[in-house]
């Protein structure tokens, strides 16, 4: 994974290889796997930001998903190597948004072989305590999510 | 399952019981299961319309998912009995939309115990042939999807 | 679901309908779903025994899976209606075993249309406390698991 | 991934990072994910043998799972980095066996930090044609599976 983040932009690229178990009888990756991959992207991004999600939970918080949007452009297939780009797109004291672009083939390939866009998506999250009550994230957590 | 459909409205209710495998470390149903449940609702609805999805494929078509939107309102937990209401909300010759409401507890419960709204959602679909090329659905299929 | 249990035999039948998301590119139900279905059978069986699994956890115990064995005989497909028979096959103070038979078509069908055996399986479980340490199950729990 | 194979031994190591979606309400990786990981190991191993599984299907064969055995030793958790070692343990003209060892922490770590064994497993497979009828694998496929 390669991280690119500053105080302005906060994103990361993750390689996803389509598992056989993720295919369906149409011989393409089943659509319900995309939010699972997005979650893998968030895990990578939070590691890169110095705030592994396991630490967020250890501090007593959950980031619960409140909204999901996916636009599927092209089908993905077994063994495809996909590149997922995950961005933090909005950080508020109690809510977060992430956006996602999923491409086939390595980003940054030659101009002759541009990556194909497979899907785009967005997730919305609410910070809660361990009793699932909305909670304000600590300032140092918010700062890390904003790219330091 | 109970079906309610006319030439105007086309919907069905499906009971979903949350499986242990569908929970995650937050002890709630993981969000990626909701599109799987929606798909179960579509299966039930298409049976009720006299057009089982397996028949759509047998006729040479796929209904590929092109868009997914879920709003999560309350968490669902292991062994919860949920009621999923699935509607056909738009039928065009090449595209379809379905909407979903997921409640906890049986719909139509007493006024003292109204069902809790767990989530709402929408899916968009494109009709294709078996080579994944966009295709126009036959008139009799469209008619069935419109509730006959 | 139909329960059949006495102090001697303890089993239940559960209907499983194959979900589209459970199929794979071979157009059959992916093998990793069978242990998920077995777990649905255990949930049903424990309800029938008067010991819902959620109550086992509420009392402070987990029944962690320690072993899994599945023999796959015939493929299952999208929308197939399967009948899963779940048995408690061994109850000890710290370990349990369950066995499973999965058939296509309703068990007890006519002699002309005997049910097809799809798969058989066994799971082994260890009782632990919430810190994952092996623990002895209370006598009343053991008694319920033995069919009262 | 690192491949080690000769005409005698045929195995590979694959890194598996536990996804949040793979955890359950016990806060450990749900047992039904292990066969999915084993399949990822087989994909890697067949690439290393010069026989990507997608090519096996392109030649007109399926390797259908006929048996699965898993022994779970220790729980795995969200974000754990596991090392899966996949072996071809038996190659016959119509059937195959693979075995698996899953460890936490990088294999080959220092003597002070030996890898923990998380699980072991075995899968049995039957070669079929695309109509799911048992079939004999071509000699060159068998030779590649035997490590050339």
PDB file of C-alpha atoms in Angstrom, chain C residues 21-128:
ATOM      1  CA  UNK C  21     -24.955 -14.203  -2.921  1.00  0.00           C
ATOM      2  CA  UNK C  22     -24.101 -17.742  -1.797  1.00  0.00           C
ATOM      3  CA  UNK C  23     -23.427 -18.966  -5.342  1.00  0.00           C
ATOM      4  CA  UNK C  24     -20.041 -18.769  -7.023  1.00  0.00           C
ATOM      5  CA  UNK C  25     -18.695 -18.719 -10.583  1.00  0.00           C
ATOM      6  CA  UNK C  26     -19.335 -22.485 -10.865  1.00  0.00           C
ATOM      7  CA  UNK C  27     -23.046 -21.553 -10.510  1.00  0.00           C
ATOM      8  CA  UNK C  28     -23.350 -23.650  -7.340  1.00  0.00           C
ATOM      9  CA  UNK C  29     -23.508 -22.746  -3.658  1.00  0.00           C
ATOM     10  CA  UNK C  30     -19.966 -21.982  -2.499  1.00  0.00           C
ATOM     11  CA  UNK C  31     -18.700 -24.540   0.022  1.00  0.00           C
ATOM     12  CA  UNK C  32     -17.935 -21.933   2.714  1.00  0.00           C
ATOM     13  CA  UNK C  33     -21.673 -21.327   3.163  1.00  0.00           C
ATOM     14  CA  UNK C  34     -22.309 -24.808   4.536  1.00  0.00           C
ATOM     15  CA  UNK C  35     -20.801 -24.053   7.971  1.00  0.00           C
ATOM     16  CA  UNK C  36     -22.923 -20.876   8.027  1.00  0.00           C
ATOM     17  CA  UNK C  37     -26.046 -22.972   7.381  1.00  0.00           C
ATOM     18  CA  UNK C  38     -24.979 -25.471  10.053  1.00  0.00           C
ATOM     19  CA  UNK C  39     -24.834 -22.548  12.478  1.00  0.00           C
ATOM     20  CA  UNK C  40     -28.397 -21.580  11.516  1.00  0.00           C
ATOM     21  CA  UNK C  41     -29.365 -25.178  12.337  1.00  0.00           C
ATOM     22  CA  UNK C  42     -27.701 -24.925  15.772  1.00  0.00           C
ATOM     23  CA  UNK C  43     -29.569 -21.673  16.431  1.00  0.00           C
ATOM     24  CA  UNK C  44     -32.881 -23.391  15.650  1.00  0.00           C
ATOM     25  CA  UNK C  45     -32.007 -26.463  17.670  1.00  0.00           C
ATOM     26  CA  UNK C  46     -31.024 -24.484  20.740  1.00  0.00           C
ATOM     27  CA  UNK C  47     -34.274 -22.502  20.561  1.00  0.00           C
ATOM     28  CA  UNK C  48     -36.170 -25.798  20.423  1.00  0.00           C
ATOM     29  CA  UNK C  49     -34.242 -27.080  23.443  1.00  0.00           C
ATOM     30  CA  UNK C  50     -35.263 -24.009  25.428  1.00  0.00           C
ATOM     31  CA  UNK C  51     -31.706 -22.704  25.456  1.00  0.00           C
ATOM     32  CA  UNK C  52     -31.338 -19.973  22.813  1.00  0.00           C
ATOM     33  CA  UNK C  53     -27.664 -19.438  22.081  1.00  0.00           C
ATOM     34  CA  UNK C  54     -28.024 -15.719  22.902  1.00  0.00           C
ATOM     35  CA  UNK C  55     -28.854 -16.857  26.459  1.00  0.00           C
ATOM     36  CA  UNK C  56     -25.717 -18.970  26.638  1.00  0.00           C
ATOM     37  CA  UNK C  57     -23.705 -15.832  25.873  1.00  0.00           C
ATOM     38  CA  UNK C  58     -25.818 -13.775  28.304  1.00  0.00           C
ATOM     39  CA  UNK C  59     -24.854 -16.287  31.016  1.00  0.00           C
ATOM     40  CA  UNK C  60     -21.191 -15.589  30.283  1.00  0.00           C
ATOM     41  CA  UNK C  61     -20.216 -18.442  27.961  1.00  0.00           C
ATOM     42  CA  UNK C  62     -19.162 -18.879  24.362  1.00  0.00           C
ATOM     43  CA  UNK C  63     -19.431 -22.137  22.448  1.00  0.00           C
ATOM     44  CA  UNK C  64     -16.367 -21.728  20.268  1.00  0.00           C
ATOM     45  CA  UNK C  65     -15.910 -23.892  17.227  1.00  0.00           C
ATOM     46  CA  UNK C  66     -12.864 -26.154  17.526  1.00  0.00           C
ATOM     47  CA  UNK C  67     -13.438 -28.530  14.621  1.00  0.00           C
ATOM     48  CA  UNK C  68     -15.359 -28.673  11.356  1.00  0.00           C
ATOM     49  CA  UNK C  69     -15.855 -31.493   8.899  1.00  0.00           C
ATOM     50  CA  UNK C  70     -17.990 -31.375   5.759  1.00  0.00           C
ATOM     51  CA  UNK C  71     -18.510 -34.020   3.078  1.00  0.00           C
ATOM     52  CA  UNK C  72     -20.037 -32.529  -0.077  1.00  0.00           C
ATOM     53  CA  UNK C  73     -22.063 -35.033  -2.116  1.00  0.00           C
ATOM     54  CA  UNK C  74     -24.043 -33.023  -4.656  1.00  0.00           C
ATOM     55  CA  UNK C  75     -23.995 -29.359  -5.625  1.00  0.00           C
ATOM     56  CA  UNK C  76     -26.739 -26.996  -4.466  1.00  0.00           C
ATOM     57  CA  UNK C  77     -27.904 -24.118  -6.635  1.00  0.00           C
ATOM     58  CA  UNK C  78     -29.529 -20.705  -6.406  1.00  0.00           C
ATOM     59  CA  UNK C  79     -33.063 -20.824  -5.021  1.00  0.00           C
ATOM     60  CA  UNK C  80     -32.828 -24.511  -4.058  1.00  0.00           C
ATOM     61  CA  UNK C  81     -34.881 -25.329  -0.987  1.00  0.00           C
ATOM     62  CA  UNK C  82     -32.739 -27.491   1.269  1.00  0.00           C
ATOM     63  CA  UNK C  83     -33.655 -29.254   4.485  1.00  0.00           C
ATOM     64  CA  UNK C  84     -30.980 -29.231   7.151  1.00  0.00           C
ATOM     65  CA  UNK C  85     -31.231 -31.760   9.977  1.00  0.00           C
ATOM     66  CA  UNK C  86     -29.155 -30.816  13.017  1.00  0.00           C
ATOM     67  CA  UNK C  87     -28.399 -33.226  15.861  1.00  0.00           C
ATOM     68  CA  UNK C  88     -26.646 -32.819  19.182  1.00  0.00           C
ATOM     69  CA  UNK C  89     -24.402 -35.858  18.990  1.00  0.00           C
ATOM     70  CA  UNK C  90     -22.262 -35.467  22.117  1.00  0.00           C
ATOM     71  CA  UNK C  91     -22.632 -33.378  25.280  1.00  0.00           C
ATOM     72  CA  UNK C  92     -19.787 -33.184  27.771  1.00  0.00           C
ATOM     73  CA  UNK C  93     -19.215 -30.632  30.483  1.00  0.00           C
ATOM     74  CA  UNK C  94     -16.693 -28.688  28.393  1.00  0.00           C
ATOM     75  CA  UNK C  95     -17.217 -29.886  24.810  1.00  0.00           C
ATOM     76  CA  UNK C  96     -20.088 -30.491  22.416  1.00  0.00           C
ATOM     77  CA  UNK C  97     -20.548 -32.143  19.041  1.00  0.00           C
ATOM     78  CA  UNK C  98     -23.272 -31.552  16.470  1.00  0.00           C
ATOM     79  CA  UNK C  99     -23.901 -33.480  13.240  1.00  0.00           C
ATOM     80  CA  UNK C 100     -25.703 -32.307  10.116  1.00  0.00           C
ATOM     81  CA  UNK C 101     -27.438 -33.780   7.090  1.00  0.00           C
ATOM     82  CA  UNK C 102     -28.452 -31.506   4.247  1.00  0.00           C
ATOM     83  CA  UNK C 103     -31.021 -32.708   1.715  1.00  0.00           C
ATOM     84  CA  UNK C 104     -32.659 -31.164  -1.315  1.00  0.00           C
ATOM     85  CA  UNK C 105     -36.461 -31.242  -1.355  1.00  0.00           C
ATOM     86  CA  UNK C 106     -38.617 -31.704   1.700  1.00  0.00           C
ATOM     87  CA  UNK C 107     -37.741 -34.673   3.852  1.00  0.00           C
ATOM     88  CA  UNK C 108     -40.633 -37.073   4.036  1.00  0.00           C
ATOM     89  CA  UNK C 109     -41.482 -36.564   0.362  1.00  0.00           C
ATOM     90  CA  UNK C 110     -43.080 -39.426  -1.508  1.00  0.00           C
ATOM     91  CA  UNK C 111     -41.205 -42.671  -2.075  1.00  0.00           C
ATOM     92  CA  UNK C 112     -41.117 -41.769  -5.760  1.00  0.00           C
ATOM     93  CA  UNK C 113     -39.185 -38.596  -5.030  1.00  0.00           C
ATOM     94  CA  UNK C 114     -36.743 -39.350  -2.241  1.00  0.00           C
ATOM     95  CA  UNK C 115     -34.735 -36.410  -0.977  1.00  0.00           C
ATOM     96  CA  UNK C 116     -31.229 -36.105  -2.385  1.00  0.00           C
ATOM     97  CA  UNK C 117     -28.374 -35.976   0.097  1.00  0.00           C
ATOM     98  CA  UNK C 118     -26.387 -32.795  -0.554  1.00  0.00           C
ATOM     99  CA  UNK C 119     -23.892 -32.870   2.310  1.00  0.00           C
ATOM    100  CA  UNK C 120     -23.125 -34.188   5.769  1.00  0.00           C
ATOM    101  CA  UNK C 121     -21.038 -32.552   8.461  1.00  0.00           C
ATOM    102  CA  UNK C 122     -19.895 -32.396  12.049  1.00  0.00           C
ATOM    103  CA  UNK C 123     -18.802 -29.550  14.288  1.00  0.00           C
ATOM    104  CA  UNK C 124     -16.932 -29.714  17.588  1.00  0.00           C
ATOM    105  CA  UNK C 125     -17.228 -26.944  20.169  1.00  0.00           C
ATOM    106  CA  UNK C 126     -15.445 -25.914  23.341  1.00  0.00           C
ATOM    107  CA  UNK C 127     -17.217 -24.006  26.097  1.00  0.00           C
ATOM    108  CA  UNK C 128     -15.278 -20.932  27.228  1.00  0.00           C
TER     109      UNK C 128
END
